PDB file of C-alpha atoms and ligand atoms in Angstrom:
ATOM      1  CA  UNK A   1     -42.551   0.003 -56.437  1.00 44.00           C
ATOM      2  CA  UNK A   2     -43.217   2.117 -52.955  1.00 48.00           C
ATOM      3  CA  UNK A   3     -42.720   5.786 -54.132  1.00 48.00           C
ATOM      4  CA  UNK A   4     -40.656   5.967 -51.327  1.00 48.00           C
ATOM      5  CA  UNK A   5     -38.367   3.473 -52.893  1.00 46.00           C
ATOM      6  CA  UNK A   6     -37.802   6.584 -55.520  1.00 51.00           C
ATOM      7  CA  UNK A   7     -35.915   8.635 -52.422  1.00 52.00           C
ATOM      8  CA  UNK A   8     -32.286   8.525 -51.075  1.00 53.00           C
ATOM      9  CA  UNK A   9     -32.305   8.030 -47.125  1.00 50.00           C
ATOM     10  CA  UNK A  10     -33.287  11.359 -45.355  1.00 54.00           C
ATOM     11  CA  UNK A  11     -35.169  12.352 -48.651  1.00 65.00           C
ATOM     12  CA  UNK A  12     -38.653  12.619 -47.440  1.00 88.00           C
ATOM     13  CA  UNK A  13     -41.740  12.979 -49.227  1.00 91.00           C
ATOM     14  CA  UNK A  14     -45.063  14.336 -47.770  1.00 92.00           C
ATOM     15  CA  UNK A  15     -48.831  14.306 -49.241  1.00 93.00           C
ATOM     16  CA  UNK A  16     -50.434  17.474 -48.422  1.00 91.00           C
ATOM     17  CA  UNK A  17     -53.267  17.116 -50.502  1.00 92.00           C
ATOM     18  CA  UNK A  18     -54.800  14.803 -53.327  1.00 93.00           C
ATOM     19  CA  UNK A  19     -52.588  16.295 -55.697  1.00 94.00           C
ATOM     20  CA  UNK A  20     -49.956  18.256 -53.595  1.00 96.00           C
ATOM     21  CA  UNK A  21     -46.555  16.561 -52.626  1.00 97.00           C
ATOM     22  CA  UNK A  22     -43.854  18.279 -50.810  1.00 97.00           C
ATOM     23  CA  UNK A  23     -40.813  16.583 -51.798  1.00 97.00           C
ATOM     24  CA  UNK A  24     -37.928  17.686 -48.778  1.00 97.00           C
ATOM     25  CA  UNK A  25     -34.523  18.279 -50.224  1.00 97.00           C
ATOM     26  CA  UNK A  26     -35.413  16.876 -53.446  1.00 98.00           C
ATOM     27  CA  UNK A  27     -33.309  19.857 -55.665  1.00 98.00           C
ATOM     28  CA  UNK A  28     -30.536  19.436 -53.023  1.00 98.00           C
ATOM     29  CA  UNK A  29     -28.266  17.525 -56.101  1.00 97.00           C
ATOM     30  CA  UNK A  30     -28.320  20.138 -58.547  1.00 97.00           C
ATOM     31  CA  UNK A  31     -28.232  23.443 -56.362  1.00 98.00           C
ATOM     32  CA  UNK A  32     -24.715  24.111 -58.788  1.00 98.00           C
ATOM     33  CA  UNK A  33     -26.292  23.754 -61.667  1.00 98.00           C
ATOM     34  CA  UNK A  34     -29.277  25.511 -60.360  1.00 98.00           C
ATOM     35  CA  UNK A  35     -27.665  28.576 -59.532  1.00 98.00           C
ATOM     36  CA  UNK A  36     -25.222  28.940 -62.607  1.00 98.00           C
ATOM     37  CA  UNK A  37     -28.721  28.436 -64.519  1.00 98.00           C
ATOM     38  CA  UNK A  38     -30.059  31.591 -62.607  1.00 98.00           C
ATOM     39  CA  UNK A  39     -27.202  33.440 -62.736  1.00 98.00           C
ATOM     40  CA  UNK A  40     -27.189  33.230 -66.645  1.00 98.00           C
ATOM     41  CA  UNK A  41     -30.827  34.068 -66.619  1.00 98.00           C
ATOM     42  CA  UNK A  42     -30.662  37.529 -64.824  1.00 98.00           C
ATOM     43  CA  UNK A  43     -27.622  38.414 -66.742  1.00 98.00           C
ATOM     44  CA  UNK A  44     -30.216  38.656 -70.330  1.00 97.00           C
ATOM     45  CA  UNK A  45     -33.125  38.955 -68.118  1.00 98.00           C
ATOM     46  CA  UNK A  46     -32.495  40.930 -64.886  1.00 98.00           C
ATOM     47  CA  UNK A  47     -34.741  40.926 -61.143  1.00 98.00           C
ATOM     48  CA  UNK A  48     -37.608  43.484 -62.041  1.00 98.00           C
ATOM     49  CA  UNK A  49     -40.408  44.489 -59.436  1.00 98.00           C
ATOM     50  CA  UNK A  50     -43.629  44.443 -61.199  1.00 98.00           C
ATOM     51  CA  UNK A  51     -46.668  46.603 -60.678  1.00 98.00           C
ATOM     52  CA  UNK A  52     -49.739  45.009 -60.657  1.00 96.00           C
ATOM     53  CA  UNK A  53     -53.227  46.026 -62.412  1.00 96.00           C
ATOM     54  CA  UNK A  54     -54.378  47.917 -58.881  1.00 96.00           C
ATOM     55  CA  UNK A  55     -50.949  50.060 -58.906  1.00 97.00           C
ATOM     56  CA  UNK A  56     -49.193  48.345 -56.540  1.00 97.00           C
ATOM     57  CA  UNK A  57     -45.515  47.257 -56.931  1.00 98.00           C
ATOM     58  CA  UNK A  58     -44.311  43.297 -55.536  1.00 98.00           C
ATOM     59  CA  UNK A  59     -42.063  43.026 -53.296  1.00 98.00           C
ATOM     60  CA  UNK A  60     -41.335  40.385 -54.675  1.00 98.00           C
ATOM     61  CA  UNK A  61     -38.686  40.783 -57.683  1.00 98.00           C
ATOM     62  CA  UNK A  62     -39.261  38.432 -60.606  1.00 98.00           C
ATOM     63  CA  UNK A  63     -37.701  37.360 -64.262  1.00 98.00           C
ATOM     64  CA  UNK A  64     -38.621  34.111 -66.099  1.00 98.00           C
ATOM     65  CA  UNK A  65     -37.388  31.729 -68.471  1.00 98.00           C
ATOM     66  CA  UNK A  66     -38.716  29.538 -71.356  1.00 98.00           C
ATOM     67  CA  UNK A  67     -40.954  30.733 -74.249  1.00 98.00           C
ATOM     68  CA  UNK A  68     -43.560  32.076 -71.884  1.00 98.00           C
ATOM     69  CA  UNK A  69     -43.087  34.386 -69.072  1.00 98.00           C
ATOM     70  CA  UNK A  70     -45.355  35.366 -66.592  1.00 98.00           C
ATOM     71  CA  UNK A  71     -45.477  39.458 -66.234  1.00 98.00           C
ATOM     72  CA  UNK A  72     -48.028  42.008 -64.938  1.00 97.00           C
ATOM     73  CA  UNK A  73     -48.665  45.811 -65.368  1.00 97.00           C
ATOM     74  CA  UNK A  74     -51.312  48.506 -64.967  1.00 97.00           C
ATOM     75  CA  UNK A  75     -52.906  46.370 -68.075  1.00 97.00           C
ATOM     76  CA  UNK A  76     -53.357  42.985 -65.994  1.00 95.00           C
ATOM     77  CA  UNK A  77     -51.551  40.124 -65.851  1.00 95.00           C
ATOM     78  CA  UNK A  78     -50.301  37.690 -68.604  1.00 96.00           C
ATOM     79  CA  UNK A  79     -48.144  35.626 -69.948  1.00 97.00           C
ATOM     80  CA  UNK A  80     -45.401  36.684 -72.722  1.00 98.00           C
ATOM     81  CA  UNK A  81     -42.982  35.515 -75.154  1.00 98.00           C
ATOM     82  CA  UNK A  82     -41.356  38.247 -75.086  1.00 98.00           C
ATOM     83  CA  UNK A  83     -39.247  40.258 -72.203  1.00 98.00           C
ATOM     84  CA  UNK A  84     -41.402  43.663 -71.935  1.00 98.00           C
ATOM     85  CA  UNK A  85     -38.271  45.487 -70.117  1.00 96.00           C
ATOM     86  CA  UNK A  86     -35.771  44.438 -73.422  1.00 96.00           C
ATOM     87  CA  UNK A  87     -38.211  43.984 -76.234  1.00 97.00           C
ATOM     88  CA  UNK A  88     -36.847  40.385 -76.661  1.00 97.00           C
ATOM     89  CA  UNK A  89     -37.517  36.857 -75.808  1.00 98.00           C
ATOM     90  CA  UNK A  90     -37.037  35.146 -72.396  1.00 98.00           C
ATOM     91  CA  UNK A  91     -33.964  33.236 -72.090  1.00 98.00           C
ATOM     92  CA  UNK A  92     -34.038  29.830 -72.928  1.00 98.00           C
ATOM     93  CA  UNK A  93     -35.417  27.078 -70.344  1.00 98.00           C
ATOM     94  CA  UNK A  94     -32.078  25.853 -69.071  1.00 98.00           C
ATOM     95  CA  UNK A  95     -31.818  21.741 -69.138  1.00 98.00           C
ATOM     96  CA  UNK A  96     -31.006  21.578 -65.770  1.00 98.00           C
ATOM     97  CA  UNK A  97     -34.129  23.656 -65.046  1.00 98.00           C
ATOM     98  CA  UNK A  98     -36.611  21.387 -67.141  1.00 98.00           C
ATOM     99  CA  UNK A  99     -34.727  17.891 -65.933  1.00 98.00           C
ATOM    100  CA  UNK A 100     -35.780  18.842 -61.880  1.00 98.00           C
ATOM    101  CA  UNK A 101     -39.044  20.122 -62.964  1.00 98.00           C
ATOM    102  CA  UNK A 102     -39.559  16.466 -64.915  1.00 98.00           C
ATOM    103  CA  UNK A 103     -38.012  14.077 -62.458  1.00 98.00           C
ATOM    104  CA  UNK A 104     -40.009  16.063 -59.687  1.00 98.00           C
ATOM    105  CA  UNK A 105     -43.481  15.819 -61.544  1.00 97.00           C
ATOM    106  CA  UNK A 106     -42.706  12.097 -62.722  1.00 97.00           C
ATOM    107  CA  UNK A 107     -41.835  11.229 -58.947  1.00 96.00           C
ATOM    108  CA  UNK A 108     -45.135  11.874 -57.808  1.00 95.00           C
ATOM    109  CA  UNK A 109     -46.918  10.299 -60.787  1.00 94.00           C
ATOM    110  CA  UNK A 110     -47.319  13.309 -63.486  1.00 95.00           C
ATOM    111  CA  UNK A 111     -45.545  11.754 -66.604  1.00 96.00           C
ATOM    112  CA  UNK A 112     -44.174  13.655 -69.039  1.00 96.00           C
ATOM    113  CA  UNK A 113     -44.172  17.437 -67.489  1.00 97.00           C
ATOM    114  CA  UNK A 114     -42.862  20.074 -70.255  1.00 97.00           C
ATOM    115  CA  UNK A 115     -43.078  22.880 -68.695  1.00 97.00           C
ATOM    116  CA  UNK A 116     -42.542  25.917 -71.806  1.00 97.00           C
ATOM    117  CA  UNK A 117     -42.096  28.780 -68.819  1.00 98.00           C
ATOM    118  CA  UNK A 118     -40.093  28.992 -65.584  1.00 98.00           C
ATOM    119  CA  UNK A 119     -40.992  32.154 -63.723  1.00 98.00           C
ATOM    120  CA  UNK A 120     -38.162  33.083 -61.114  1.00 98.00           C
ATOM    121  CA  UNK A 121     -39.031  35.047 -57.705  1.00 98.00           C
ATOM    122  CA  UNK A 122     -36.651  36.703 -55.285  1.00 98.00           C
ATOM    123  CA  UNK A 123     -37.341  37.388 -52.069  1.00 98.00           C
ATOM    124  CA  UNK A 124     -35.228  40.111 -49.985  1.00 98.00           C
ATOM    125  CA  UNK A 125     -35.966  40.043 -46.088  1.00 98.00           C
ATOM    126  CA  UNK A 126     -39.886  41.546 -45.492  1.00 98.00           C
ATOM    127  CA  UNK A 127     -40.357  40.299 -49.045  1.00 98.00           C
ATOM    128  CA  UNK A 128     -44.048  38.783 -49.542  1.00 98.00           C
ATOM    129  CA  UNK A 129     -46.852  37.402 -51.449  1.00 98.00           C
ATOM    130  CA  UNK A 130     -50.396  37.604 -50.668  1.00 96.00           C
ATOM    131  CA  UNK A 131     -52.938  35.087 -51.466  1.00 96.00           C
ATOM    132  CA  UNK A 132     -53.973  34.408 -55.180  1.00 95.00           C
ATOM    133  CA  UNK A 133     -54.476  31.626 -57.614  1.00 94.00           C
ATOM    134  CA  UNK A 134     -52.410  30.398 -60.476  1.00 93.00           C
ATOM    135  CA  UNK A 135     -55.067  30.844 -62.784  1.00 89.00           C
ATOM    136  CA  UNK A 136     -53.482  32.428 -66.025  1.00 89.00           C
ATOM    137  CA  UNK A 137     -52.319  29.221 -67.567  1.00 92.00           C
ATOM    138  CA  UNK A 138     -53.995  27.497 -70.577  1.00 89.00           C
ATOM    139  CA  UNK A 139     -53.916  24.289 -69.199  1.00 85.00           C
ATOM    140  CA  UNK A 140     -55.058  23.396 -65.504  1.00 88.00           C
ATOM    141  CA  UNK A 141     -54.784  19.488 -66.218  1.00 88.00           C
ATOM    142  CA  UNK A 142     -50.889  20.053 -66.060  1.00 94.00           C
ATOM    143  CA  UNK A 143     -49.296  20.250 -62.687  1.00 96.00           C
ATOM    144  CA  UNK A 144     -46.862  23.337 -61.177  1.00 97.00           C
ATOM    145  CA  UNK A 145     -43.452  22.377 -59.566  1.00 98.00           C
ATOM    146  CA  UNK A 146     -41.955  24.754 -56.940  1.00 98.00           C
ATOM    147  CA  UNK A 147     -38.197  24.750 -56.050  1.00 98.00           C
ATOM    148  CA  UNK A 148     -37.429  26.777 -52.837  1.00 98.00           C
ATOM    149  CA  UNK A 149     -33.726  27.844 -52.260  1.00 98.00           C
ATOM    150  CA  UNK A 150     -31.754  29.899 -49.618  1.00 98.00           C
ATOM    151  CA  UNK A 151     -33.579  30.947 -47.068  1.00 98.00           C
ATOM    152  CA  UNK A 152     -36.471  29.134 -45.314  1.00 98.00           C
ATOM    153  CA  UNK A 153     -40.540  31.197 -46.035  1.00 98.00           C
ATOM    154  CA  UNK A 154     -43.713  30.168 -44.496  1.00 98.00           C
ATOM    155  CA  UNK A 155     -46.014  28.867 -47.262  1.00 97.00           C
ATOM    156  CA  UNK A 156     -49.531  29.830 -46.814  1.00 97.00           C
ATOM    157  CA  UNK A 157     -51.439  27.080 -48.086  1.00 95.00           C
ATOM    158  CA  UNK A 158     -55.342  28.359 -48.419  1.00 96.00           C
ATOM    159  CA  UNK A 159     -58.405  26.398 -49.915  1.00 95.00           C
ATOM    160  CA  UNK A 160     -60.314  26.681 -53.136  1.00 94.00           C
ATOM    161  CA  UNK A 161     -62.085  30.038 -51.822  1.00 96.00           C
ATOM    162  CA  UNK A 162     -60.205  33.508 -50.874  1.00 95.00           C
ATOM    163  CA  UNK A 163     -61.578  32.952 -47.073  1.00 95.00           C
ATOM    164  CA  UNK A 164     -60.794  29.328 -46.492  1.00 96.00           C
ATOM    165  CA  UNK A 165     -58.291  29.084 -43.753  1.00 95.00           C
ATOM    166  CA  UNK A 166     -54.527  29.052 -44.500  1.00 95.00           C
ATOM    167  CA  UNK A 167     -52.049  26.091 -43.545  1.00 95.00           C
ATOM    168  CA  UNK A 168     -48.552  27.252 -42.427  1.00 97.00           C
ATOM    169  CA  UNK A 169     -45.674  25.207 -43.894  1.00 96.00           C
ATOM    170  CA  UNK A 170     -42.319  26.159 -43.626  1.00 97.00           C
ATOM    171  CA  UNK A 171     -40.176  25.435 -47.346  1.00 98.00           C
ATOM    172  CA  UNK A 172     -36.459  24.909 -46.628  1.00 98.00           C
ATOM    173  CA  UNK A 173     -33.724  25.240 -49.306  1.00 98.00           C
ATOM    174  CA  UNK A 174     -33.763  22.550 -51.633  1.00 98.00           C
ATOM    175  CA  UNK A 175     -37.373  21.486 -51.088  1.00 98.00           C
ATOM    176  CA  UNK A 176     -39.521  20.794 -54.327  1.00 98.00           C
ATOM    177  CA  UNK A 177     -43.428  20.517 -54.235  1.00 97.00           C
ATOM    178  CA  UNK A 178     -45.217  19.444 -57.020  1.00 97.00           C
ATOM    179  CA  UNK A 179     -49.294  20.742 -57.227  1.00 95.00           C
ATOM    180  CA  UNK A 180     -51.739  19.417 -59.423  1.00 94.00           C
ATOM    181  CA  UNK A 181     -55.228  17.813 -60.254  1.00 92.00           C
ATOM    182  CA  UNK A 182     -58.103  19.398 -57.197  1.00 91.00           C
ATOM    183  CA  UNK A 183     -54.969  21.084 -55.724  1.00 93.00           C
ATOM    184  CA  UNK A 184     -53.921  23.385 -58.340  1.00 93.00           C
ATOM    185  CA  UNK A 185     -56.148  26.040 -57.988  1.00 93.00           C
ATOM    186  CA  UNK A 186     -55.973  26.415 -54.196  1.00 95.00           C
ATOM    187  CA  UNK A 187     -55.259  30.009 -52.876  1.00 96.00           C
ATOM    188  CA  UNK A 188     -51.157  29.938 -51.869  1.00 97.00           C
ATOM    189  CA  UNK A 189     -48.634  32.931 -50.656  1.00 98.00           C
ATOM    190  CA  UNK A 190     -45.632  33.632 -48.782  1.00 98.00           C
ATOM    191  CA  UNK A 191     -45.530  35.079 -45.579  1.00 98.00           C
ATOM    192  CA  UNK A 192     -42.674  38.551 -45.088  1.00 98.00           C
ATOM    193  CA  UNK A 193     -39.548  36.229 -45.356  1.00 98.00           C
ATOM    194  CA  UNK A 194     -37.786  36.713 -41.770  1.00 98.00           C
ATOM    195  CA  UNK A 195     -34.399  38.353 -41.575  1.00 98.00           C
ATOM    196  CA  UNK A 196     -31.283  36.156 -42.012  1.00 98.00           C
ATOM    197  CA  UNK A 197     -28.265  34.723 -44.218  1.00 98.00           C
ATOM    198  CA  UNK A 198     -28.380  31.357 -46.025  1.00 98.00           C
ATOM    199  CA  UNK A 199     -24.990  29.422 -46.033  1.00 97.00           C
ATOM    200  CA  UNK A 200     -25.271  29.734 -49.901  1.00 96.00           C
ATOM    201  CA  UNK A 201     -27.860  32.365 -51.250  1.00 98.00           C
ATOM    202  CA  UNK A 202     -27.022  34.788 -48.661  1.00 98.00           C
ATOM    203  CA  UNK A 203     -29.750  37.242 -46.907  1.00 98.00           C
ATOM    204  CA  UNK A 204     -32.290  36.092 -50.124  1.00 98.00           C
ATOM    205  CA  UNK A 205     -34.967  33.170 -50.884  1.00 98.00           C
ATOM    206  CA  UNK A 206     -35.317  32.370 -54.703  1.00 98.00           C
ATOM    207  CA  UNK A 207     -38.280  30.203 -56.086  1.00 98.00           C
ATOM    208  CA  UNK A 208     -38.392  29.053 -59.290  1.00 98.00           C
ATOM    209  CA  UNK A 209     -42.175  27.838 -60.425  1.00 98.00           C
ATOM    210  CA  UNK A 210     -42.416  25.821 -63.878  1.00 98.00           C
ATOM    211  CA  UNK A 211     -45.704  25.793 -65.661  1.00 97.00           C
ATOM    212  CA  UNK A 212     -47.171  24.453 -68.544  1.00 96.00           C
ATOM    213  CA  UNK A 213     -49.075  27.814 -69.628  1.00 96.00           C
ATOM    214  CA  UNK A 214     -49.209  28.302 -73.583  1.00 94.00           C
TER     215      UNK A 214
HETATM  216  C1  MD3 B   1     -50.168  25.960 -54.930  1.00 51.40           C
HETATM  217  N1  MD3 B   1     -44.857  31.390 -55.781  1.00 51.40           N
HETATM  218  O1  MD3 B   1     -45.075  32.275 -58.290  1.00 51.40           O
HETATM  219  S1  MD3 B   1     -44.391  28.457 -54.913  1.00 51.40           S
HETATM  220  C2  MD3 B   1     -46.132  31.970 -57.703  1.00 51.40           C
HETATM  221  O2  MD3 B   1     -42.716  30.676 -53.125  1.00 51.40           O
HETATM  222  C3  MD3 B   1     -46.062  31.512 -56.302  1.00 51.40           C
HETATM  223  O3  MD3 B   1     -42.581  32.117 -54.723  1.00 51.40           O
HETATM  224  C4  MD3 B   1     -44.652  31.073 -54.384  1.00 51.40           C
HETATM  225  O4  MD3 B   1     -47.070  31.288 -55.721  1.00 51.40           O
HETATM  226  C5  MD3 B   1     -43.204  31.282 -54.049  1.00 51.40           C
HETATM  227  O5  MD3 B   1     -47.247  31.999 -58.243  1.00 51.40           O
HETATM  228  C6  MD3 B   1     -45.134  29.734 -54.033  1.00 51.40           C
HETATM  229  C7  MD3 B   1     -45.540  27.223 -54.593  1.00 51.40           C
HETATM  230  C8  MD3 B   1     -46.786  27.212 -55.407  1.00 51.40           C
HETATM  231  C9  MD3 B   1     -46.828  27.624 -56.711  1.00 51.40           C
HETATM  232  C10 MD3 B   1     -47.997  27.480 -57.417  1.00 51.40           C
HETATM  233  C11 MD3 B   1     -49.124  26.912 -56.840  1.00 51.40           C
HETATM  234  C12 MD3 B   1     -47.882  26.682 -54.828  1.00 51.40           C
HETATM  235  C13 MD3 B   1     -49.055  26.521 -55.521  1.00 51.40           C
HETATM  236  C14 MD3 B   1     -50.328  26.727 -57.547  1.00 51.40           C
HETATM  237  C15 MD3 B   1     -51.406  26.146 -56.948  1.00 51.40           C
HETATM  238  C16 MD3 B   1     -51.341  25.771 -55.633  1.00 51.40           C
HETATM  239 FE1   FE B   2     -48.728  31.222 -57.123  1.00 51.40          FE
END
């Protein structure tokens, strides 16, 4: 079967690399459940800006779920069972959360994806992040899958070096990409999200990125 054969009509799904596929509106079906999920997360868990090991804090403001979180302080970066704001564990990885993340990965040919941590980033308007790798997981072999909702960001797609040039590519609400085998270490962002009010999120963008990092 065409892996196109796997997509209702107007679902789309684009190659951007050997292992990077862009799949449009493919979280559009459980935005609901998505968003209970979240809401349920920040209630143990809430929005915290980090600071990073240079002293800066993100604009970005971040909380995670599963048994691994990703979190950062004047110590470095790292992944944690355990929330360092209450002392206790993440919240659980929600079903619907680890269902999209499997369907997505399996669409595209990555069987099996269990991701164990879900870290959730919220972008207010001139919110950003600058160019890095995902390079604190265990495991490279196992891919990442993005979900992008509310309002639309320019991805900054770079190359396996810091000075490589950067692709633009705009991620809409719904939109799921799914990066793995030479693709997974490629330098990404998120360019200052532009001013405006989603139909649903209002004036925010929230992406959730699952991992298999333990
Ligand atoms: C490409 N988040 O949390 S998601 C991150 O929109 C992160 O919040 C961005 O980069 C966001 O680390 C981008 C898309 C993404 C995530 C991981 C990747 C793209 C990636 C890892 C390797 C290559
Ligand atoms: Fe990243």
């Amino acid at each position: 079967m065409e892996t196109m054969d796997l997509f209702e009509p107007g679902e789309r799904q684009q190659r951007l690399g050997p292992g990077a596929w862009l799949l449009h509106g493919f979280a559009l079906p459980c935005v609901p459940q998505l968003l209970a999920a979240i809401a349920a997360i920040e209630a143990v868990s809430p929005f915290r800006h980090l600071v990073t090991p240079g002293g800066f804090t993100m604009s970005v403001a971040m909380t995670n779920a599963g048994e691994l979180g990703w979190t950062s302080d004047r110590r470095g970066y790292r992944y944690s069972a355990i929330d360092p704001e209450r002392g206790t564990p993440w919240p659980a990885m929600p079903p619907a959360f680890a269902g999209l993340a499997n369907e997505a990965a399996a669409a595209v040919g990555f069987e099996g994806f269990a991701p164990d941590a879900c870290l959730v980033n919220r972008y207010a308007p001139g919110a950003r992040l600058s160019l890095h790798q995902d390079r604190d997981e265990r495991d490279h072999s196992a891919p990442i899958v993005s979900v992008s909702l509310g309002l639309p960001a320019t991805f900054l797609w770079g190359g396996q070096a810091r000075t490589d040039p950067t692709l633009k590519l705009p991620l809409r609400h719904g939109d799921v990409v799914v990066w793995g085998g030479p693709d997974r270490l490629r330098f990404h962002g998120v360019s200052p999200l532009k001013d405006g009010a989603h139909a649903v999120l209002g004036p925010q963008r929230i992406n959730l990125t699952f991992r298999r990092a333990g």
